[in-house]
CSV table of C-alpha atoms and ligand atoms in Angstrom, one decimal:
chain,number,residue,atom,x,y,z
A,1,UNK,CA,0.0,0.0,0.0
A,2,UNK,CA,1.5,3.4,-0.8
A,3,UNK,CA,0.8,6.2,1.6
A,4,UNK,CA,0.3,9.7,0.0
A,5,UNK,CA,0.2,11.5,3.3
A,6,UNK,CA,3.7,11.7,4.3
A,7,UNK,CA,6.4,14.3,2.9
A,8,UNK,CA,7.9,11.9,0.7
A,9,UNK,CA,4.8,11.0,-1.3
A,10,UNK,CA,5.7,12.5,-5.1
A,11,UNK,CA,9.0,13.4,-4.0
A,12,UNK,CA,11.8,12.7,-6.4
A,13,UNK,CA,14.5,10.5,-4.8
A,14,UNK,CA,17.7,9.7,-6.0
A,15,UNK,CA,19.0,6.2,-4.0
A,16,UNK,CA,23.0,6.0,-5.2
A,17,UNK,CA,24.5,2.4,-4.2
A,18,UNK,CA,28.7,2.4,-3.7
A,19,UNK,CA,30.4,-0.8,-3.2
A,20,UNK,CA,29.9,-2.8,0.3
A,21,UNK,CA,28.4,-5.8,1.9
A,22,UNK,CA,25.8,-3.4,3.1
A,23,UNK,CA,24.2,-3.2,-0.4
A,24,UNK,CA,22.4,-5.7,0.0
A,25,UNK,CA,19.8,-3.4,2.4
A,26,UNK,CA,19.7,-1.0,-0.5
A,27,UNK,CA,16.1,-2.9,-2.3
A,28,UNK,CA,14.7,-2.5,0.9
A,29,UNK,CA,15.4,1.1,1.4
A,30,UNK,CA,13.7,1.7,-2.3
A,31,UNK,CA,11.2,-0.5,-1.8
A,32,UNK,CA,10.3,1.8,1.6
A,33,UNK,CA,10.9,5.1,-0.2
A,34,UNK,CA,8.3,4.0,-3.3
A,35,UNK,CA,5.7,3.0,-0.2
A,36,UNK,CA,5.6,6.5,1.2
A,37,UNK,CA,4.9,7.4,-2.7
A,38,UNK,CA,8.7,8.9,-3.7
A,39,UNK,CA,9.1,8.1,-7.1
A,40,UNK,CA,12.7,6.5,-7.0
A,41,UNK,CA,15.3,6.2,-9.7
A,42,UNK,CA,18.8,4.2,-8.9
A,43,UNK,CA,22.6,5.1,-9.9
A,44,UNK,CA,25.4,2.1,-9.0
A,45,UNK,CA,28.9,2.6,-9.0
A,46,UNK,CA,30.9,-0.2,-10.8
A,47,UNK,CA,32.3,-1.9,-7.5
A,48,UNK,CA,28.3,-2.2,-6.2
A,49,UNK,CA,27.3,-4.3,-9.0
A,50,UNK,CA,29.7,-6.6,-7.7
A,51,UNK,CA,27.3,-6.9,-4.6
A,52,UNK,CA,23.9,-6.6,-5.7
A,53,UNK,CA,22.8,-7.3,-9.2
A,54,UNK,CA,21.3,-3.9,-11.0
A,55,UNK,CA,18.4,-6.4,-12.3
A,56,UNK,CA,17.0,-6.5,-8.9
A,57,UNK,CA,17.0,-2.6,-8.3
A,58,UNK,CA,15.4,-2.3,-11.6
A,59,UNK,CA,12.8,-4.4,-10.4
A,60,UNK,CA,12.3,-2.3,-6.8
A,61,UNK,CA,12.9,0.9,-8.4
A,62,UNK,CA,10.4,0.2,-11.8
A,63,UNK,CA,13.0,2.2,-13.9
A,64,UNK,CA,16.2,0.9,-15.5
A,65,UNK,CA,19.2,1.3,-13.1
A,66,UNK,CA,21.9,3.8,-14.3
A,67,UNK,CA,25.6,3.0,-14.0
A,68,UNK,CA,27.6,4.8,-16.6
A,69,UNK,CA,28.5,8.6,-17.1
A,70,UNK,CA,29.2,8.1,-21.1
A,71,UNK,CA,26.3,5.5,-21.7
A,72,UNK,CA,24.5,7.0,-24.8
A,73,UNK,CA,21.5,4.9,-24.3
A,74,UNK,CA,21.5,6.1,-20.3
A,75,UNK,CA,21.9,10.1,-21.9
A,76,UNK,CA,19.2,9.9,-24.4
A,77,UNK,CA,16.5,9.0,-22.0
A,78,UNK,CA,17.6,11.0,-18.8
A,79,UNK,CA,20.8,12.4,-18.8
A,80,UNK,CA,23.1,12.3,-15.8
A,81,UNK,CA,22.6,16.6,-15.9
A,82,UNK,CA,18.7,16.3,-16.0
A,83,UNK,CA,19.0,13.3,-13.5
A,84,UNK,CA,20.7,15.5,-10.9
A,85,UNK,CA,18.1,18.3,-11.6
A,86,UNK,CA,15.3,15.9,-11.5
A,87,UNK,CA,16.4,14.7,-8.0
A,88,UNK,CA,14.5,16.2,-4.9
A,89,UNK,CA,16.7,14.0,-2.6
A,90,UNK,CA,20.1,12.0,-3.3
A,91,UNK,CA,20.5,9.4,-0.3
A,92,UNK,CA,24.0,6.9,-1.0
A,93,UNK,CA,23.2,4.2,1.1
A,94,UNK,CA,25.6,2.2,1.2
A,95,UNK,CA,28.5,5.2,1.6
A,96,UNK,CA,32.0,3.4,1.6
A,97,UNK,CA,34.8,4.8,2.6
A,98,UNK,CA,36.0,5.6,-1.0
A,99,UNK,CA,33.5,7.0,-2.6
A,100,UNK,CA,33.0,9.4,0.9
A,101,UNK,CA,36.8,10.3,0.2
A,102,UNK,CA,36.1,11.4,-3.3
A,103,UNK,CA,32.8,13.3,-2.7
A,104,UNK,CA,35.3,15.0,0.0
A,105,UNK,CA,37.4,15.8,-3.1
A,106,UNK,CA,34.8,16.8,-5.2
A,107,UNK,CA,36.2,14.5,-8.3
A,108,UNK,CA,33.2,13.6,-11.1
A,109,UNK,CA,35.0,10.3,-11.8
A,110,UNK,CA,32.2,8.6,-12.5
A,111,UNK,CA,28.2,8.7,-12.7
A,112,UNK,CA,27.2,8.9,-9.0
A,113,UNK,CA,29.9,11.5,-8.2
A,114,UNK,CA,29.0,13.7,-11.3
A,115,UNK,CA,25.7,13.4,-10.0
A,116,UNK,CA,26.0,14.9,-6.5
A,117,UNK,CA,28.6,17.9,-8.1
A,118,UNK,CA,25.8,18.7,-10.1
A,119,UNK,CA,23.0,18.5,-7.9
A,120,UNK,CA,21.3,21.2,-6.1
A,121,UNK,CA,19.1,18.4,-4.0
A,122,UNK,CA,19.6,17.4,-0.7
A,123,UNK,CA,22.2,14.5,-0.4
A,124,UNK,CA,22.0,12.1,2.6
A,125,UNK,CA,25.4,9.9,3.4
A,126,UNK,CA,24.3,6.2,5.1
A,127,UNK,CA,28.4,5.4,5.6
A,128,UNK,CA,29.0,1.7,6.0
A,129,UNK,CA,32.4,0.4,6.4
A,130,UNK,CA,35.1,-1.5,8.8
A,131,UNK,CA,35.3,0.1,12.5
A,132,UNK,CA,39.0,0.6,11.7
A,133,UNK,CA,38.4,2.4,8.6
A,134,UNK,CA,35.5,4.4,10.1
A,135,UNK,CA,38.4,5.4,13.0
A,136,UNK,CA,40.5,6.7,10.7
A,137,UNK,CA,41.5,10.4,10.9
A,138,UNK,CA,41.3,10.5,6.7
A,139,UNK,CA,37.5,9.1,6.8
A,140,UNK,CA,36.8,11.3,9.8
A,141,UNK,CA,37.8,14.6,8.2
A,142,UNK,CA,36.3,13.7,4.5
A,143,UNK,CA,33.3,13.4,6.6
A,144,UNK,CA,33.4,16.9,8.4
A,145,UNK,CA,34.1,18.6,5.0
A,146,UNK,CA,31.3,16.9,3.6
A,147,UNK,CA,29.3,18.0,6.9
A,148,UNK,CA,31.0,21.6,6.4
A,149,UNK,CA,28.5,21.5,2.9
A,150,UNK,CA,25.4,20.5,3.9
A,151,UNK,CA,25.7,16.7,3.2
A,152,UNK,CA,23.6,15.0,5.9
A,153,UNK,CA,25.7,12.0,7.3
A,154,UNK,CA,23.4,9.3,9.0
A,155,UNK,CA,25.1,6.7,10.8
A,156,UNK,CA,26.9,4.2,11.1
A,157,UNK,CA,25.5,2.1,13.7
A,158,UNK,CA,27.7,0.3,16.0
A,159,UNK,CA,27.6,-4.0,16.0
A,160,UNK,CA,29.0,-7.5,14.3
A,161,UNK,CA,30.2,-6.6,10.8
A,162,UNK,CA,30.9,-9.0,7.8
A,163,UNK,CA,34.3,-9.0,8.6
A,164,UNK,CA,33.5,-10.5,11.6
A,165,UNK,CA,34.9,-7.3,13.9
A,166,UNK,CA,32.9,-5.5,16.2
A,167,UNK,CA,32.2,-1.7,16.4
A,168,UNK,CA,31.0,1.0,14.8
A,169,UNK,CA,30.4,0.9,11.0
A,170,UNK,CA,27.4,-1.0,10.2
A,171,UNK,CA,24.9,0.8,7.4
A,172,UNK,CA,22.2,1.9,9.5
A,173,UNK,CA,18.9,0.2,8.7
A,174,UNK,CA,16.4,1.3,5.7
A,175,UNK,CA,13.6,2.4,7.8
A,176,UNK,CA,16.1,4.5,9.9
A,177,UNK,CA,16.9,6.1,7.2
A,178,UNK,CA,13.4,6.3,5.5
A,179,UNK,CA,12.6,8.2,9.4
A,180,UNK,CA,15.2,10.7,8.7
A,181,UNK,CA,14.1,12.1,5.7
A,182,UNK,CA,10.8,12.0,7.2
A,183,UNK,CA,11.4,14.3,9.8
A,184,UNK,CA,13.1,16.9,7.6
A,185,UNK,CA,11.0,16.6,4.2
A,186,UNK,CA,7.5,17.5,5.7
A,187,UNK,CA,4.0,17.6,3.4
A,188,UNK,CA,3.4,20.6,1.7
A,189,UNK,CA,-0.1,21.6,0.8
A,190,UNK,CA,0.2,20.1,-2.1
A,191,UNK,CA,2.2,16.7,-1.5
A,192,UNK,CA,0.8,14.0,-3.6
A,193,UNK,CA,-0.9,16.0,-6.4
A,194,UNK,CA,0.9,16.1,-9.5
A,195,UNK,CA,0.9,18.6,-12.0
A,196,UNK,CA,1.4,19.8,-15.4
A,197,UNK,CA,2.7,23.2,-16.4
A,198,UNK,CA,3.5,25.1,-19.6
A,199,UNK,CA,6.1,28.0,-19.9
A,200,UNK,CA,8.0,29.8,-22.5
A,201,UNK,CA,7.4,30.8,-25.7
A,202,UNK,CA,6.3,28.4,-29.0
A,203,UNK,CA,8.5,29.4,-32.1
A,204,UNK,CA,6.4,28.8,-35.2
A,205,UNK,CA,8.6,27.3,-38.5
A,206,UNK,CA,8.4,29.9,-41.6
A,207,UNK,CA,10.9,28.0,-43.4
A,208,UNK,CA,14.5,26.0,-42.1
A,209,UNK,CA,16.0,29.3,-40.9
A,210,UNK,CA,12.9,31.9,-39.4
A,211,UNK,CA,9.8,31.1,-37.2
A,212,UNK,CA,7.4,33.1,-35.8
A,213,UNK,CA,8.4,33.6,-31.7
A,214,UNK,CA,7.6,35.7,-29.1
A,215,UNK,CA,9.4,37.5,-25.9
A,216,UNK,CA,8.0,34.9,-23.7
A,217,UNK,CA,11.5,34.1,-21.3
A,218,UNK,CA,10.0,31.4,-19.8
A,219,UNK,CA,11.3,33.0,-16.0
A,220,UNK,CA,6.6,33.2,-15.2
A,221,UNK,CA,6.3,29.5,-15.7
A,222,UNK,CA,9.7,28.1,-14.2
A,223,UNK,CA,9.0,29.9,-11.6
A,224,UNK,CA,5.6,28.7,-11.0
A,225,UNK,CA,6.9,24.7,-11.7
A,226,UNK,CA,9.2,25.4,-9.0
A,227,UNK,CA,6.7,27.0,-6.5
A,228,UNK,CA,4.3,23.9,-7.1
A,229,UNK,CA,7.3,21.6,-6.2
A,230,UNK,CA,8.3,23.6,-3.0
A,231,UNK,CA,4.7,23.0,-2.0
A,232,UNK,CA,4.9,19.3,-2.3
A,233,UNK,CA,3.6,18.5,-5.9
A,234,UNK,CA,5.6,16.4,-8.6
A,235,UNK,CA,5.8,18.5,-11.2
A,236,UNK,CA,6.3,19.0,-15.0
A,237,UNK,CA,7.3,21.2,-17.1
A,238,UNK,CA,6.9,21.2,-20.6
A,239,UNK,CA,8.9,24.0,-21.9
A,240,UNK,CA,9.4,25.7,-25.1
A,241,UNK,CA,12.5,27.2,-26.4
A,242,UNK,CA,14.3,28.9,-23.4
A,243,UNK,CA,17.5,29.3,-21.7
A,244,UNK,CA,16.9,28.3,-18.4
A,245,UNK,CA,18.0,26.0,-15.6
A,246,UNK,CA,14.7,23.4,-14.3
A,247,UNK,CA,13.8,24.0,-11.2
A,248,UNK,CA,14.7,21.5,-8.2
A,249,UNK,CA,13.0,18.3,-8.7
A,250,UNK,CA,10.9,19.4,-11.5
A,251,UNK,CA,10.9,17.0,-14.8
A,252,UNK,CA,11.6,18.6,-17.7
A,253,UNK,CA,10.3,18.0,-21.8
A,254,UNK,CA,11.6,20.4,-24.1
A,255,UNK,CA,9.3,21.6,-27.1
A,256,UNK,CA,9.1,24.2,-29.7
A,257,UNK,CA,6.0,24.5,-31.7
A,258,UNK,CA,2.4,24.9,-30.2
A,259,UNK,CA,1.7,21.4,-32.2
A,260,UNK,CA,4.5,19.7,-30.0
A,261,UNK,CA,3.6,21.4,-26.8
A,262,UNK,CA,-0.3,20.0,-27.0
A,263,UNK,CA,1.1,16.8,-28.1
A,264,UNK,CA,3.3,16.7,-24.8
A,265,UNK,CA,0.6,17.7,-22.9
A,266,UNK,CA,-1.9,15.6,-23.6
A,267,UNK,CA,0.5,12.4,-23.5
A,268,UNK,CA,1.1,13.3,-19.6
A,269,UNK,CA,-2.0,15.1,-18.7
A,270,UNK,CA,-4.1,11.9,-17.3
A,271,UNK,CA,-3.1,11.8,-14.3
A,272,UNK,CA,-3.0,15.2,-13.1
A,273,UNK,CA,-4.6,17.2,-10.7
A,274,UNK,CA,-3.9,20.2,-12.1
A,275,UNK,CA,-2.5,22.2,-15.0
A,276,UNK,CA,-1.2,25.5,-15.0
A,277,UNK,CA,-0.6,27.4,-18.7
A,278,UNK,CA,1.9,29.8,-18.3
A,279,UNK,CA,3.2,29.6,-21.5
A,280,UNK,CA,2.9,32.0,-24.4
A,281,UNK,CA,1.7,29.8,-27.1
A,282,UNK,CA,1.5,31.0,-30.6
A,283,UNK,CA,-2.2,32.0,-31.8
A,284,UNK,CA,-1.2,31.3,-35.5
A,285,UNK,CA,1.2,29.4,-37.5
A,286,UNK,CA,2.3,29.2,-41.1
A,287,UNK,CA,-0.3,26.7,-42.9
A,288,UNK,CA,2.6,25.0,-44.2
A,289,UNK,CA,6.7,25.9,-43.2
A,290,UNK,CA,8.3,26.1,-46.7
A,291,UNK,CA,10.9,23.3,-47.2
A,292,UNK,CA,13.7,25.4,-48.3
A,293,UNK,CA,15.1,29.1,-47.3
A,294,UNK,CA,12.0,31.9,-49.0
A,295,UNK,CA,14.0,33.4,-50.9
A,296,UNK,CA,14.2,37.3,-51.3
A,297,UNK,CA,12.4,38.6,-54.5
A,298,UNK,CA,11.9,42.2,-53.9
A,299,UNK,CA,8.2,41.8,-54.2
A,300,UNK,CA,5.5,42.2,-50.9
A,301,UNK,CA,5.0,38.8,-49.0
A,302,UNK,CA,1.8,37.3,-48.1
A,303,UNK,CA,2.2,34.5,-45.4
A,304,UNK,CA,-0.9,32.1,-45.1
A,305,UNK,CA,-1.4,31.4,-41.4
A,306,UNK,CA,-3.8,29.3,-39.5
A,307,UNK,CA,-5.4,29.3,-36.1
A,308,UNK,CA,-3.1,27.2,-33.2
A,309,UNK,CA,-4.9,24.6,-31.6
A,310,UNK,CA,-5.9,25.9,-28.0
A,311,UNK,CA,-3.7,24.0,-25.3
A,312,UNK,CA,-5.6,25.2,-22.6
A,313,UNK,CA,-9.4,25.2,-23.9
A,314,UNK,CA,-8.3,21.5,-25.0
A,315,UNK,CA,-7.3,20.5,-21.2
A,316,UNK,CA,-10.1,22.6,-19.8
A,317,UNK,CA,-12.5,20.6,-22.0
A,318,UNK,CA,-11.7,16.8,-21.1
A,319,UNK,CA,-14.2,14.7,-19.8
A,320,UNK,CA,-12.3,14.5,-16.4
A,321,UNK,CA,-10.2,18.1,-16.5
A,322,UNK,CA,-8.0,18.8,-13.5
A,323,UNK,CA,-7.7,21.8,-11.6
A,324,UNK,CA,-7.0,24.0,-14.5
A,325,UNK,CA,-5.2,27.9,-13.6
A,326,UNK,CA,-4.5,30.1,-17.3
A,327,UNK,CA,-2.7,33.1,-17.4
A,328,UNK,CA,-4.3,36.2,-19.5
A,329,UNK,CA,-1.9,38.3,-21.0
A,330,UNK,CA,-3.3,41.8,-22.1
A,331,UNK,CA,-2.2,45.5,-22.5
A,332,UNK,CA,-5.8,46.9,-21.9
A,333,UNK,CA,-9.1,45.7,-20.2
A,334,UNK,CA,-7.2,43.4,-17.7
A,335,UNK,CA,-10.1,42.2,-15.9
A,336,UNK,CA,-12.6,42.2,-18.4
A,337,UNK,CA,-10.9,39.9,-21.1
A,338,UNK,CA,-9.3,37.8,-18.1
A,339,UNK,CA,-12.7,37.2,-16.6
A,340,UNK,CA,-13.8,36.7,-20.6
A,341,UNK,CA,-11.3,34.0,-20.8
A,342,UNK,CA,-12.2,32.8,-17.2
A,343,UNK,CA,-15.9,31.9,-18.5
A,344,UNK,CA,-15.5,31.1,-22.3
A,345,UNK,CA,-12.3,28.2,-21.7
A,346,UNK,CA,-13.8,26.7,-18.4
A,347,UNK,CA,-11.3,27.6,-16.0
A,348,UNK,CA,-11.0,27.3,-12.4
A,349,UNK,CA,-8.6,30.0,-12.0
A,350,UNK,CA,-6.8,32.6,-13.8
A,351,UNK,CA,-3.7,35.1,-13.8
A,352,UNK,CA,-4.1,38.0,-15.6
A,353,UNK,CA,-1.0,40.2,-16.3
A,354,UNK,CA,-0.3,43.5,-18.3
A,355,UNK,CA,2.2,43.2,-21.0
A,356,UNK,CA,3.7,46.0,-23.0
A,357,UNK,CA,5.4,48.5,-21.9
A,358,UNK,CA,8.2,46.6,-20.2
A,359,UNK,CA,6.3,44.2,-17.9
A,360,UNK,CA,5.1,41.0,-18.2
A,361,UNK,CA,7.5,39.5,-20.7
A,362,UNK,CA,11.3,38.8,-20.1
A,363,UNK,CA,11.9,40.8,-16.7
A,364,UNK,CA,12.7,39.7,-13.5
A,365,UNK,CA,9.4,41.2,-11.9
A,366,UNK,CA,6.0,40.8,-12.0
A,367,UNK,CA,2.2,41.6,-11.2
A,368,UNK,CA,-0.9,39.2,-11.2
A,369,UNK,CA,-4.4,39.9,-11.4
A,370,UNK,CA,-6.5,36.4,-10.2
A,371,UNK,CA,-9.8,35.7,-11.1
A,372,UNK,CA,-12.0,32.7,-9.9
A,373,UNK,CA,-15.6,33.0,-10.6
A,374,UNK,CA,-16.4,34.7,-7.3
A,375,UNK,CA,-12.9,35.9,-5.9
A,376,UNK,CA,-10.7,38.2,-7.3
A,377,UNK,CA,-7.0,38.4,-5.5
A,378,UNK,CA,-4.5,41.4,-6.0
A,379,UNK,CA,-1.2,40.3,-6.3
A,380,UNK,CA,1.2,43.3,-6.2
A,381,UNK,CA,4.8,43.4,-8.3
A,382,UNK,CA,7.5,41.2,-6.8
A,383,UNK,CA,9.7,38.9,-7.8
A,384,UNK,CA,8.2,36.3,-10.3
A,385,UNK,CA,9.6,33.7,-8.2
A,386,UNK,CA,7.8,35.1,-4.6
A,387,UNK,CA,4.7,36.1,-7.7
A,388,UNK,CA,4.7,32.5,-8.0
A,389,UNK,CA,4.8,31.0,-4.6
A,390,UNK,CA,1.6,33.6,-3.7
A,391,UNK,CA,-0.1,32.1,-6.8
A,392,UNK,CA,0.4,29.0,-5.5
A,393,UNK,CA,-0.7,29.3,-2.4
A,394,UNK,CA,-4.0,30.0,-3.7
A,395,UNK,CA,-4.3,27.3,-5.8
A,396,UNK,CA,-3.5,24.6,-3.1
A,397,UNK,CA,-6.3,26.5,-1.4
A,398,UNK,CA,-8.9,26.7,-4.1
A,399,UNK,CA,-8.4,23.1,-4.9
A,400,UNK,CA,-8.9,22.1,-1.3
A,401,UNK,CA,-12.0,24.3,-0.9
A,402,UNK,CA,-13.2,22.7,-4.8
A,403,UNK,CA,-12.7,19.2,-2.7
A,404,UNK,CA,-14.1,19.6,0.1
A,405,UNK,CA,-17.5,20.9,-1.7
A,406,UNK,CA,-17.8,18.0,-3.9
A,407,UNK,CA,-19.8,15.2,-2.6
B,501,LIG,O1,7.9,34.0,-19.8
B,501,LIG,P1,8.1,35.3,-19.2
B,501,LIG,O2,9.0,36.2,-19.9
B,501,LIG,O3,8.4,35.2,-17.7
B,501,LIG,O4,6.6,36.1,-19.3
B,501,LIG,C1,5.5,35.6,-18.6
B,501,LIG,C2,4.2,35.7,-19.4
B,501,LIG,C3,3.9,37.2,-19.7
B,501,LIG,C4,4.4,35.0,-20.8
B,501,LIG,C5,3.1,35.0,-18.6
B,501,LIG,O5,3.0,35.7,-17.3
B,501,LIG,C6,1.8,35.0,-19.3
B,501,LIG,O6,1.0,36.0,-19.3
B,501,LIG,N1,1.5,33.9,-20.0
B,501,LIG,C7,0.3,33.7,-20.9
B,501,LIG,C8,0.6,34.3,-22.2
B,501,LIG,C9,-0.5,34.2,-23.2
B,501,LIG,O7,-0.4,33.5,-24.2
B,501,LIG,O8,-1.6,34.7,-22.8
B,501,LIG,P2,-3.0,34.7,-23.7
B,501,LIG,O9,-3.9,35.7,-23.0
B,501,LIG,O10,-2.7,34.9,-25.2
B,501,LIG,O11,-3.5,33.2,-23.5
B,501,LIG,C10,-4.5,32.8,-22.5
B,501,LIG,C11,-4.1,31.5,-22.0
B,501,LIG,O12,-4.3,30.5,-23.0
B,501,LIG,C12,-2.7,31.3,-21.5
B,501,LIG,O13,-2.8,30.4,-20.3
B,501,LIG,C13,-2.1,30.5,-22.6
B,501,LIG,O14,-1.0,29.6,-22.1
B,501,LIG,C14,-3.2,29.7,-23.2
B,501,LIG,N2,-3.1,29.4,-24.6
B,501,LIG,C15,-3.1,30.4,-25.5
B,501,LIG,C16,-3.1,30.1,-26.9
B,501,LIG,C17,-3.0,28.7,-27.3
B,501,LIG,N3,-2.9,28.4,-28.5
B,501,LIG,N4,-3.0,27.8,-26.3
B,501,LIG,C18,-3.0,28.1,-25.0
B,501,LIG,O15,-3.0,27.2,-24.2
């Protein structure tokens, strides 16, 4: 039985294995981790394959076990760079002695390492090694510099080890650890909802060189992904053409045209909760992109555009939609068109925000206007990153309030 209730439920853990006797506890820490909900996803160093087989992490985990830094295979699906950004939680468990000693060191010698360099997650340490090792002044001080940066050391426990010795050095056991990240990764008001978000702009093929774009940064939406994750939810984000870093433990797909982001979206859209459309997707597009470069003729151009297909209206208008929150940008008439769009795409909320002029688009600021049918909140210029954590906030409690009056 998974339980949703707890912190960890949708939260996107990392388990990395080293090589030790001790790895044979490692199935049952994922298995614990995926029954408080966590989705889980597993990276072995080469010496731990030679203590538990990747075939049976695989099978605990549900996802194909990663191993290698320069597997192409591996990079095409996730790469180790998205895996570390994916990661809300990295917990190595077992710890030995040597990788501890090059995570000291900071070297990316190999997949887990490069992993935690280029984290910004948590990262948990379960050490697990001889009591004479674990004595030693070199372990000791690897482990106050990693304790100097945050890493969270858990353990050993003290007891008969496989070499037959007796002392401190033991892996502590799975639920111990599973209790740990329970007392510091709490439920957010929106732990175990999942949801789908769009950001950035679409960019519209003319021909193999031009499109048709828009000053949409993408910073609104990122924002707003990462806000819904800080509150709990696992998030996606399906992006189109930006330049930005994805937010802690937020999964990423990359898009460009308003074809491909619908697509996306309705491939990952079922279970939901909610949806949030942030991005600026293009109205129109060329009826057909010319094959080669449109040569210059001197002569007036007529381009032949048609209507985009409606990402929102399309979500808002399943038979089962989730909670579904648009954004309205406008230059004039804020609250009338927002309220329009409110009404005419079925939505539960929306964000109105004034473009032109400098705001809205590309800066670092912004103001939102939020409309449900019967509420109307002001929120004033900030940050789009605090912009998006107030936003939030009333979302989690709209969708509570939409709950608890449902029979
Ligand atoms: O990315 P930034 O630089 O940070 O800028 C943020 C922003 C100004 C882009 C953002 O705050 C914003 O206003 N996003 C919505 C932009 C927009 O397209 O607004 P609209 O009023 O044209 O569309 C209304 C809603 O329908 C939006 O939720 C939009 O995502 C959605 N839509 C529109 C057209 C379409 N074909 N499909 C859609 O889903």
């Amino acid at each position: 039985m998974v339980d949703r209730s707890t912190g960890l439920a949708g939260r996107r853990i990392v388990v990395g294995i080293s090589g030790g006797i001790a790895a044979y506890k490692s199935p049952e820490l994922v298995r614990r981790l995926r029954e408080h909900g966590a989705e889980v996803r597993v990276v072995m160093t080469e010496s731990a394959t030679a203590f538990i087989s990747p075939l049976t992490l695989q099978a605990v985990s549900g996802h194909r076990v990663h191993r290698q830094l320069l597997d192409e295979q591996a990079e095409a699906a996730m790469g180790h760079i998205e895996l570390a950004r994916w990661a809300d939680q990295v917990v190595i468990a077992p710890a030995s002695a040597g990788l501890i000693a090059r995570l000291a060191a900071g070297l990316a010698d190999d997949l887990l390492t490069t992993l935690v360099l280029a984290t910004e997650a948590r990262i948990w340490l379960a050490p697990a090694m001889n009591r004479v090792m674990w004595a030693n002044p070199a372990v000791a001080d690897n482990c106050r510099r990693l304790a100097s940066r945050e890493v969270t050391l858990l353990g050993p426990a003290s007891g008969s080890q496989a070499c037959g010795e007796e002392g401190p050095g033991r892996m502590i056991e799975p639920d111990r650890i599973v209790k740990a990240l329970l007392d510091v990764v709490r439920p957010g008001p929106l732990t175990g909802r999942r949801f789908l978000v769009t950001a950035g702009p679409t960019f519209e093929d003319l021909d193999p060189v031009r499109f048709i774009g828009n000053r949409s940064s993408g910073r609104m939406g990122f924002a707003v992904a990462g806000a819904l994750a800080d509150a709990g939810a696992s998030v996606c984000l399906v992006a189109g053409p930006v330049q930005l870093d994805t937010p802690p433990g937020v999964e990423r797909v990359d898009v460009r045209s308003a074809g491909e982001m619908l697509e996306a979206v309705l491939a990952r859209i079922d279970p939901c909760h909610g949806f949030v459309a942030v991005a600026a997707v293009a109205d129109y597009r060329p009826v057909e992109p010319a094959r080669h470069k449109i040569k210059k003729s001197g002569q007036p151009l007529t381009l032949s555009l048609e209507p985009c297909p409606d990402i929102l209206a399309t979500v808002a208008a399943l038979p089962e939609p989730p909670f579904v929150v648009g954004f309205a940008a406008e230059t004039h008439d804020l609250e009338s068109y927002a309220r329009g769009k409110l009404e005419r795409k079925r939505l539960d909320l929306i964000a109105a925000n004034r473009v032109g002029d400098g705001s809205g688009f590309e800066c670092e600021h912004n103001a939102l206007e939020v409309y449900s049918r019967d509420c109307h909140w002001s929120l004033q210029p900030q940050s789009k990153t605090t912009l998006a954590h107030a936003l939030v906030e009333i979302i989690a409690q709209q969708m509570q309030q939409r709950e608890e009056s449902t029979p």
